[in-house]
Short mmCIF file of C-alpha atoms and ligand atoms in Angstrom, two decimals:
data_model
loop_
_atom_site.label_atom_id
_atom_site.label_comp_id
_atom_site.label_asym_id
_atom_site.label_seq_id
_atom_site.Cartn_x
_atom_site.Cartn_y
_atom_site.Cartn_z
CA MET A 1 -33.99 15.84 0.95
CA LEU A 2 -30.48 17.27 0.67
CA THR A 3 -27.82 15.31 2.56
CA SER A 4 -24.81 17.20 3.91
CA PHE A 5 -21.30 15.77 3.55
CA ASP A 6 -17.59 16.57 3.68
CA TYR A 7 -15.20 15.19 1.09
CA ASN A 8 -11.52 15.16 1.90
CA PRO A 9 -9.59 12.74 -0.31
CA ARG A 10 -6.51 11.58 1.60
CA THR A 11 -4.99 9.30 -0.99
CA LYS A 12 -3.28 10.37 -4.18
CA LEU A 13 -4.02 7.82 -6.93
CA ILE A 14 -1.60 6.83 -9.68
CA PHE A 15 -3.39 4.62 -12.23
CA GLY A 16 -2.10 2.88 -15.34
CA PRO A 17 -0.54 -0.28 -16.75
CA GLY A 18 3.11 -0.31 -15.66
CA ALA A 19 2.50 2.39 -12.99
CA VAL A 20 4.41 0.32 -10.40
CA ALA A 21 7.62 1.48 -12.11
CA ARG A 22 6.97 4.84 -10.39
CA ILE A 23 7.35 3.42 -6.85
CA GLY A 24 10.87 4.89 -6.49
CA GLU A 25 9.89 8.49 -7.26
CA THR A 26 6.69 8.01 -5.23
CA ALA A 27 8.64 6.94 -2.14
CA LYS A 28 11.07 9.84 -2.61
CA GLU A 29 8.12 12.25 -2.87
CA LEU A 30 7.22 11.20 0.70
CA GLY A 31 10.83 11.59 1.87
CA ALA A 32 11.36 7.84 2.31
CA ARG A 33 14.82 6.50 3.17
CA LYS A 34 14.04 3.22 4.92
CA VAL A 35 10.95 1.37 3.78
CA LEU A 36 9.14 -1.61 5.30
CA LEU A 37 7.59 -3.67 2.49
CA VAL A 38 4.57 -5.61 3.81
CA THR A 39 3.47 -8.50 1.60
CA ASP A 40 2.74 -12.25 1.44
CA GLN A 41 4.53 -15.32 0.11
CA GLY A 42 2.34 -15.53 -3.02
CA ILE A 43 3.34 -12.00 -4.04
CA VAL A 44 6.99 -12.86 -3.44
CA ALA A 45 6.60 -15.99 -5.61
CA ALA A 46 4.89 -13.94 -8.36
CA GLY A 47 8.02 -11.73 -8.47
CA HIS A 48 6.23 -8.50 -7.51
CA ALA A 49 8.00 -8.05 -4.15
CA GLY A 50 11.42 -8.50 -5.75
CA ARG A 51 10.60 -5.99 -8.46
CA VAL A 52 9.32 -3.36 -6.02
CA THR A 53 12.40 -3.87 -3.81
CA GLN A 54 14.71 -3.42 -6.80
CA LEU A 55 12.89 -0.28 -7.97
CA LEU A 56 13.12 1.24 -4.48
CA GLU A 57 16.78 0.34 -4.06
CA THR A 58 17.60 1.86 -7.46
CA ALA A 59 16.03 5.08 -6.13
CA GLY A 60 18.38 4.92 -3.11
CA VAL A 61 15.81 3.64 -0.61
CA THR A 62 16.68 0.82 1.83
CA VAL A 63 14.07 -1.96 1.98
CA THR A 64 13.18 -4.38 4.79
CA CYS A 65 10.62 -7.00 3.79
CA PHE A 66 7.95 -8.62 5.97
CA ASP A 67 6.42 -11.37 3.82
CA GLY A 68 4.43 -13.15 6.54
CA VAL A 69 1.00 -11.65 5.78
CA GLU A 70 -1.82 -14.18 6.15
CA GLU A 71 -5.40 -14.12 4.86
CA ASN A 72 -7.73 -12.28 7.27
CA PRO A 73 -4.69 -11.08 9.25
CA SER A 74 -4.73 -11.67 12.98
CA THR A 75 -3.34 -9.60 15.84
CA LEU A 76 -0.45 -12.11 15.96
CA CYS A 77 0.43 -11.45 12.30
CA VAL A 78 0.47 -7.69 12.99
CA GLU A 79 2.73 -8.18 16.05
CA LYS A 80 5.25 -10.14 13.98
CA CYS A 81 5.24 -7.35 11.39
CA VAL A 82 5.80 -4.71 14.10
CA GLU A 83 8.78 -6.69 15.42
CA VAL A 84 10.45 -6.59 11.99
CA ALA A 85 9.64 -2.88 11.60
CA ARG A 86 11.13 -2.01 15.03
CA ARG A 87 14.40 -3.76 14.24
CA SER A 88 14.89 -1.68 11.08
CA SER A 89 13.91 1.85 12.23
CA ILE A 90 11.87 2.45 9.10
CA ASP A 91 10.31 5.78 8.07
CA THR A 92 7.77 4.65 5.43
CA ILE A 93 5.55 1.59 4.87
CA VAL A 94 4.61 0.02 1.53
CA GLY A 95 1.69 -2.43 1.50
CA LEU A 96 1.88 -4.70 -1.55
CA GLY A 97 -0.78 -7.37 -2.20
CA GLY A 98 -4.47 -7.93 -1.49
CA GLY A 99 -6.53 -6.37 1.28
CA SER A 100 -4.73 -8.50 3.87
CA SER A 101 -1.34 -6.91 3.08
CA MET A 102 -2.86 -3.45 3.30
CA ASP A 103 -4.63 -4.29 6.59
CA THR A 104 -1.41 -5.67 8.10
CA ALA A 105 0.53 -2.59 6.92
CA LYS A 106 -2.02 -0.27 8.53
CA GLY A 107 -2.22 -2.38 11.71
CA CYS A 108 1.58 -2.31 12.02
CA ASN A 109 1.56 1.46 11.53
CA PHE A 110 -0.91 1.94 14.43
CA ILE A 111 1.20 -0.02 16.93
CA LEU A 112 4.59 1.15 15.70
CA THR A 113 3.69 4.84 16.02
CA ASN A 114 1.12 4.82 18.82
CA GLY A 115 2.06 1.75 20.92
CA GLY A 116 -0.30 -0.64 22.70
CA HIS A 117 -2.35 -3.34 21.00
CA MET A 118 -4.75 -3.55 18.04
CA LYS A 119 -7.81 -3.59 20.30
CA ASP A 120 -6.84 -0.10 21.54
CA TYR A 121 -7.63 1.21 18.02
CA TRP A 122 -10.91 -0.68 17.49
CA GLY A 123 -13.38 2.00 16.39
CA ILE A 124 -12.60 5.36 14.83
CA GLY A 125 -9.92 7.96 15.54
CA LYS A 126 -8.18 6.33 18.51
CA ALA A 127 -4.57 7.08 17.40
CA LYS A 128 -3.19 10.20 19.10
CA GLN A 129 0.29 10.36 17.53
CA PRO A 130 1.11 10.99 13.86
CA MET A 131 1.58 7.82 11.78
CA LEU A 132 4.16 6.91 9.13
CA PRO A 133 3.36 7.54 5.46
CA LEU A 134 1.86 4.50 3.73
CA ILE A 135 2.01 3.63 0.03
CA ALA A 136 -0.54 1.02 -1.06
CA ILE A 137 -0.02 -1.15 -4.14
CA PRO A 138 -2.98 -3.51 -4.62
CA THR A 139 -2.48 -6.70 -6.63
CA THR A 140 -6.14 -7.78 -6.54
CA GLY A 141 -9.22 -6.01 -7.88
CA GLY A 142 -11.08 -6.42 -4.64
CA THR A 143 -11.18 -4.76 -1.27
CA GLY A 144 -10.40 -1.16 -2.20
CA SER A 145 -8.47 -1.03 1.09
CA GLU A 146 -6.01 1.34 -0.62
CA CYS A 147 -8.72 4.03 -0.49
CA GLN A 148 -9.82 3.39 3.10
CA SER A 149 -8.61 4.46 6.52
CA PHE A 150 -9.62 1.14 8.15
CA ALA A 151 -7.48 -1.86 9.11
CA LEU A 152 -9.50 -5.06 9.55
CA ILE A 153 -7.65 -7.23 12.05
CA THR A 154 -8.97 -10.42 13.67
CA ASP A 155 -8.37 -10.92 17.39
CA VAL A 156 -6.39 -14.15 17.58
CA ARG A 157 -8.21 -15.31 20.74
CA THR A 158 -11.84 -14.27 20.15
CA HIS A 159 -11.90 -14.48 16.29
CA GLN A 160 -13.65 -11.10 16.38
CA LYS A 161 -12.90 -8.99 13.30
CA MET A 162 -11.98 -5.51 14.57
CA ALA A 163 -12.39 -2.51 12.25
CA CYS A 164 -9.72 -0.02 13.36
CA GLY A 165 -10.15 3.28 11.54
CA ASP A 166 -8.24 6.53 11.63
CA THR A 167 -7.77 9.14 8.94
CA LYS A 168 -4.03 9.04 9.70
CA ALA A 169 -3.95 5.33 8.71
CA ALA A 170 -5.11 5.98 5.14
CA ALA A 171 -2.50 5.50 2.40
CA ARG A 172 -0.91 8.77 1.27
CA ILE A 173 -0.43 7.34 -2.21
CA ALA A 174 -1.94 4.31 -3.97
CA ILE A 175 -0.40 2.91 -7.14
CA LEU A 176 -3.04 1.14 -9.23
CA ASP A 177 -1.28 -0.97 -11.85
CA PRO A 178 -3.66 -3.40 -13.62
CA ALA A 179 -0.69 -5.44 -14.89
CA LEU A 180 0.04 -6.51 -11.28
CA THR A 181 -3.42 -8.09 -11.00
CA LEU A 182 -2.78 -10.50 -13.90
CA SER A 183 -0.96 -12.86 -11.52
CA GLN A 184 -3.98 -13.41 -9.21
CA PRO A 185 -4.95 -17.07 -8.83
CA GLU A 186 -8.37 -17.68 -10.42
CA ARG A 187 -10.12 -18.21 -7.09
CA VAL A 188 -8.75 -14.88 -5.82
CA THR A 189 -9.98 -13.09 -8.98
CA ALA A 190 -13.42 -14.62 -8.37
CA ARG A 191 -13.72 -13.89 -4.65
CA SER A 192 -12.16 -10.45 -4.67
CA GLY A 193 -14.18 -9.47 -7.76
CA ILE A 194 -17.44 -10.54 -6.11
CA ASP A 195 -16.42 -8.57 -3.00
CA ALA A 196 -15.80 -5.46 -5.15
CA ILE A 197 -19.29 -5.73 -6.70
CA ALA A 198 -20.76 -6.20 -3.22
CA HIS A 199 -19.03 -3.02 -2.04
CA ALA A 200 -20.66 -1.10 -4.88
CA VAL A 201 -24.14 -2.52 -4.16
CA GLU A 202 -23.99 -2.19 -0.36
CA THR A 203 -22.54 1.32 -0.26
CA ALA A 204 -25.18 2.52 -2.75
CA VAL A 205 -27.96 2.11 -0.19
CA THR A 206 -26.53 2.54 3.34
CA ARG A 207 -28.05 4.98 5.81
CA ARG A 208 -24.83 6.99 5.54
CA ARG A 209 -24.99 7.36 1.73
CA THR A 210 -24.51 10.83 0.29
CA PRO A 211 -24.66 12.27 -3.24
CA LEU A 212 -20.87 11.88 -3.29
CA SER A 213 -20.69 8.25 -2.11
CA GLY A 214 -23.44 7.43 -4.63
CA LEU A 215 -21.23 8.74 -7.42
CA PHE A 216 -18.47 6.31 -6.45
CA SER A 217 -20.89 3.40 -5.83
CA ARG A 218 -22.50 3.76 -9.26
CA GLU A 219 -19.20 3.97 -11.11
CA ALA A 220 -17.78 1.08 -9.07
CA PHE A 221 -20.84 -0.97 -10.00
CA ARG A 222 -20.64 -0.06 -13.70
CA LEU A 223 -16.97 -1.04 -13.94
CA THR A 224 -17.09 -4.26 -11.89
CA PHE A 225 -20.41 -5.39 -13.44
CA ALA A 226 -18.81 -5.18 -16.88
CA GLY A 227 -15.36 -6.34 -15.83
CA LEU A 228 -15.97 -9.43 -13.69
CA PRO A 229 -17.40 -11.76 -16.37
CA ARG A 230 -14.57 -10.72 -18.67
CA VAL A 231 -11.68 -11.34 -16.26
CA LEU A 232 -13.16 -14.70 -15.27
CA LYS A 233 -13.42 -15.73 -18.92
CA SER A 234 -10.13 -14.19 -20.11
CA PRO A 235 -7.68 -13.72 -17.21
CA ALA A 236 -5.16 -11.91 -19.46
CA ASP A 237 -7.68 -9.20 -20.49
CA LEU A 238 -5.73 -6.16 -19.25
CA GLU A 239 -8.48 -3.65 -20.03
CA ALA A 240 -11.05 -5.56 -17.94
CA ARG A 241 -8.42 -6.02 -15.19
CA GLY A 242 -8.09 -2.23 -15.18
CA TRP A 243 -11.87 -1.83 -14.79
CA MET A 244 -11.86 -4.24 -11.83
CA LEU A 245 -8.93 -2.50 -10.14
CA LEU A 246 -10.42 0.96 -10.61
CA GLY A 247 -13.91 -0.28 -9.70
CA ALA A 248 -12.50 -1.76 -6.48
CA ALA A 249 -10.76 1.55 -5.65
CA TRP A 250 -14.01 3.50 -6.24
CA GLY A 251 -15.84 0.93 -4.10
CA GLY A 252 -13.29 1.48 -1.34
CA THR A 253 -13.80 5.24 -1.67
CA ALA A 254 -17.57 4.70 -1.39
CA ILE A 255 -17.06 2.62 1.80
CA GLU A 256 -14.91 5.39 3.26
CA ASN A 257 -17.80 7.81 2.69
CA SER A 258 -20.88 5.67 3.39
CA MET A 259 -19.88 2.46 5.24
CA LEU A 260 -21.31 -1.00 4.44
CA GLY A 261 -24.47 -3.02 5.14
CA ALA A 262 -26.05 -6.31 6.18
CA ALA A 263 -24.31 -8.61 3.66
CA HIS A 264 -21.00 -7.75 5.30
CA SER A 265 -22.51 -8.14 8.81
CA ALA A 266 -23.80 -11.61 7.86
CA ALA A 267 -20.53 -12.59 6.19
CA ASN A 268 -18.16 -11.96 9.10
CA PRO A 269 -19.51 -14.76 11.40
CA LEU A 270 -19.41 -17.17 8.44
CA THR A 271 -15.72 -16.39 7.94
CA ALA A 272 -14.99 -16.60 11.67
CA HIS A 273 -16.73 -19.94 12.37
CA PHE A 274 -16.74 -21.78 9.03
CA GLY A 275 -13.62 -20.35 7.37
CA ILE A 276 -15.61 -19.20 4.33
CA ALA A 277 -13.50 -16.64 2.42
CA HIS A 278 -14.72 -13.05 2.82
CA GLY A 279 -15.69 -12.44 -0.83
CA HIS A 280 -17.48 -15.78 -1.05
CA ALA A 281 -19.43 -15.19 2.18
CA VAL A 282 -20.43 -11.65 1.16
CA GLY A 283 -21.46 -12.70 -2.36
CA LEU A 284 -23.52 -15.55 -0.99
CA MET A 285 -25.51 -13.32 1.38
CA LEU A 286 -25.85 -10.26 -0.89
CA PRO A 287 -28.79 -11.34 -3.13
CA HIS A 288 -30.85 -12.17 -0.02
CA VAL A 289 -29.99 -8.81 1.52
CA VAL A 290 -30.94 -7.00 -1.72
CA ARG A 291 -34.38 -8.69 -1.72
CA PHE A 292 -34.81 -7.92 2.00
CA ASN A 293 -33.87 -4.25 1.55
CA ALA A 294 -35.98 -3.85 -1.62
CA HIS A 295 -39.15 -4.06 0.49
CA GLU A 296 -38.35 -0.43 1.32
CA PRO A 297 -39.52 1.51 -1.81
CA SER A 298 -36.82 4.21 -1.58
CA ILE A 299 -34.15 1.48 -1.58
CA ALA A 300 -35.76 -0.53 -4.40
CA LYS A 301 -35.47 2.71 -6.39
CA VAL A 302 -31.68 2.87 -5.87
CA TYR A 303 -31.25 -0.80 -6.83
CA ALA A 304 -33.42 -0.20 -9.92
CA GLU A 305 -31.19 2.73 -10.89
CA LEU A 306 -28.09 0.51 -10.66
CA GLY A 307 -29.81 -2.12 -12.79
CA ARG A 308 -31.06 0.36 -15.37
CA ALA A 309 -27.68 2.10 -15.69
CA THR A 310 -26.20 -1.23 -16.75
CA ASN A 311 -29.17 -2.21 -18.98
CA LEU A 312 -29.95 -5.00 -16.56
CA ALA A 313 -33.60 -4.07 -16.20
CA PRO A 314 -35.92 -2.56 -18.82
CA ARG A 315 -37.08 0.94 -17.93
CA ALA A 316 -40.75 -0.06 -18.04
CA GLU A 317 -40.42 -2.46 -15.11
CA THR A 318 -41.48 -1.51 -11.61
CA GLU A 319 -38.68 -0.73 -9.17
CA GLU A 320 -39.33 -3.88 -7.14
CA VAL A 321 -39.06 -6.08 -10.23
CA ALA A 322 -35.92 -4.23 -11.32
CA ALA A 323 -34.38 -4.79 -7.86
CA ASP A 324 -35.18 -8.48 -8.16
CA HIS A 325 -33.39 -8.53 -11.51
CA LEU A 326 -30.34 -7.14 -9.74
CA ALA A 327 -30.51 -9.92 -7.10
CA GLU A 328 -30.80 -12.55 -9.86
CA ARG A 329 -27.81 -11.13 -11.70
CA LEU A 330 -25.76 -11.19 -8.49
CA GLU A 331 -26.67 -14.88 -8.14
CA GLN A 332 -25.53 -15.49 -11.72
CA PHE A 333 -22.19 -13.84 -10.93
CA MET A 334 -21.68 -16.39 -8.14
CA GLU A 335 -22.31 -19.17 -10.64
CA ILE A 336 -19.91 -17.69 -13.21
CA ALA A 337 -17.35 -17.40 -10.40
CA GLN A 338 -18.01 -21.06 -9.50
CA LEU A 339 -18.80 -20.21 -5.89
CA THR A 340 -21.57 -22.20 -4.25
CA ARG A 341 -24.58 -20.19 -3.06
CA SER A 342 -25.64 -22.82 -0.53
CA LEU A 343 -24.55 -22.48 3.09
CA LYS A 344 -25.53 -26.13 3.56
CA THR A 345 -22.89 -27.20 1.04
CA LEU A 346 -20.36 -25.25 3.09
CA GLY A 347 -21.20 -27.16 6.26
CA VAL A 348 -23.64 -24.78 7.97
CA GLN A 349 -26.62 -26.46 9.67
CA PRO A 350 -29.95 -25.02 10.85
CA LYS A 351 -28.83 -25.37 14.49
CA ASP A 352 -25.93 -22.96 13.81
CA ILE A 353 -28.18 -20.16 12.63
CA PRO A 354 -29.31 -18.55 15.92
CA ARG A 355 -25.70 -17.99 17.03
CA LEU A 356 -24.64 -16.69 13.59
CA ALA A 357 -27.65 -14.35 13.52
CA ALA A 358 -26.93 -12.97 17.00
CA GLU A 359 -23.33 -12.25 16.00
CA ALA A 360 -24.35 -10.70 12.67
CA ALA A 361 -26.78 -8.33 14.38
CA ALA A 362 -23.98 -7.21 16.71
CA GLN A 363 -21.62 -6.37 13.81
CA TRP A 364 -20.75 -2.73 13.40
CA THR A 365 -21.88 -2.61 9.75
CA ALA A 366 -25.45 -3.78 10.59
CA GLN A 367 -26.40 -0.33 11.89
CA PHE A 368 -25.73 1.23 8.47
CA ASN A 369 -28.02 -1.14 6.56
CA PRO A 370 -30.90 0.92 5.11
CA ARG A 371 -33.58 -1.34 6.62
CA THR A 372 -33.34 -2.09 10.32
CA VAL A 373 -31.98 -5.60 10.55
CA ALA A 374 -32.33 -7.46 13.87
CA ALA A 375 -31.16 -10.97 14.84
CA ALA A 376 -34.55 -12.42 13.75
CA ASP A 377 -34.08 -10.85 10.30
CA PHE A 378 -30.59 -12.32 10.01
CA GLU A 379 -32.05 -15.73 10.90
CA GLY A 380 -34.38 -15.35 7.92
CA LEU A 381 -31.52 -14.28 5.63
CA TYR A 382 -29.36 -17.25 6.71
CA MET A 383 -32.28 -19.66 6.23
CA GLU A 384 -32.63 -18.44 2.64
CA ALA A 385 -28.88 -18.85 2.10
CA LEU A 386 -28.98 -22.37 3.54
CA LYS A 387 -31.02 -23.41 0.51
CA GLY A 388 -28.83 -21.43 -1.89
ZN1 ZN B 1 -15.95 -6.77 1.55
#
């Protein structure tokens, strides 16, 4: 069957080692005079924020810095960022860091230009007024947020992760400089890399997948599959860092065009109630979701194609066996990344599962999973993950 789709890339990409040096001309291209730089303390300590500030100032652009971004940014974090932005009457936003910096930058942009609170933008296309231009500079090979129009912000009171999407929130320009990702702490490389692989695998099979999203999913998988073991073994391997950064950007592009699936639905309650980092929670659930989805022959076929394209599964194998090979390899990646696959080790008990499953089934991403996945199915997936 032929699937219809629109493709309207909103983000200009600038890729290459040392590409961050072009931030001045990039900001000028957008007419920037007063920039808000949104980042976190780790990025300041690594020297990246200072360098970007200096490059912008040399180009004649005034910079105000908000360096209070936290992991899984909350509505409170966004409000603090908005306060700083309002005081400085800025005209452009630069998000520098991991997905959390980009999410905070986008969240700030919503409220600064359209007023109200984050919950007013929960869903898609709720912003009525134009938004400020955003430049995204990722420093992790992970979320691919630089290629997405969504801000993921957690409600500080309910712990609910709200996906606030609007085409106007997408970055106008993303600078992908692999050299910036060399400074990632090892655990960030591991978690964000696993998340990037999960984006490739989940987007490849969603109900919303199209021939175009499949193109990005497959290339994201090829790059991150080859890159992750290398960056974990040799953190200074710039070529492999480049594959991870580009793979993450293609994964983000795939999400923008096909959404995500059940591994992400199952991960969010684990992050909310047990503080398990996003990439870890997603990577832990993904092999179980792959085996669950592979019961559907048309989906096993897609998984088999991913496996065969990376020489993971011999061509002679049946699609179900090839899909199982993929699940096994994803489990091995968790081991290489030194992330436990057992929910029990992370403090989850059987009595917690019904509540987690009910919340997972209510997640927005669950509806895009290729196989219908109800609360009872999530209970089964969590039970598997309890054992590891
Ligand atoms: Zn993710």
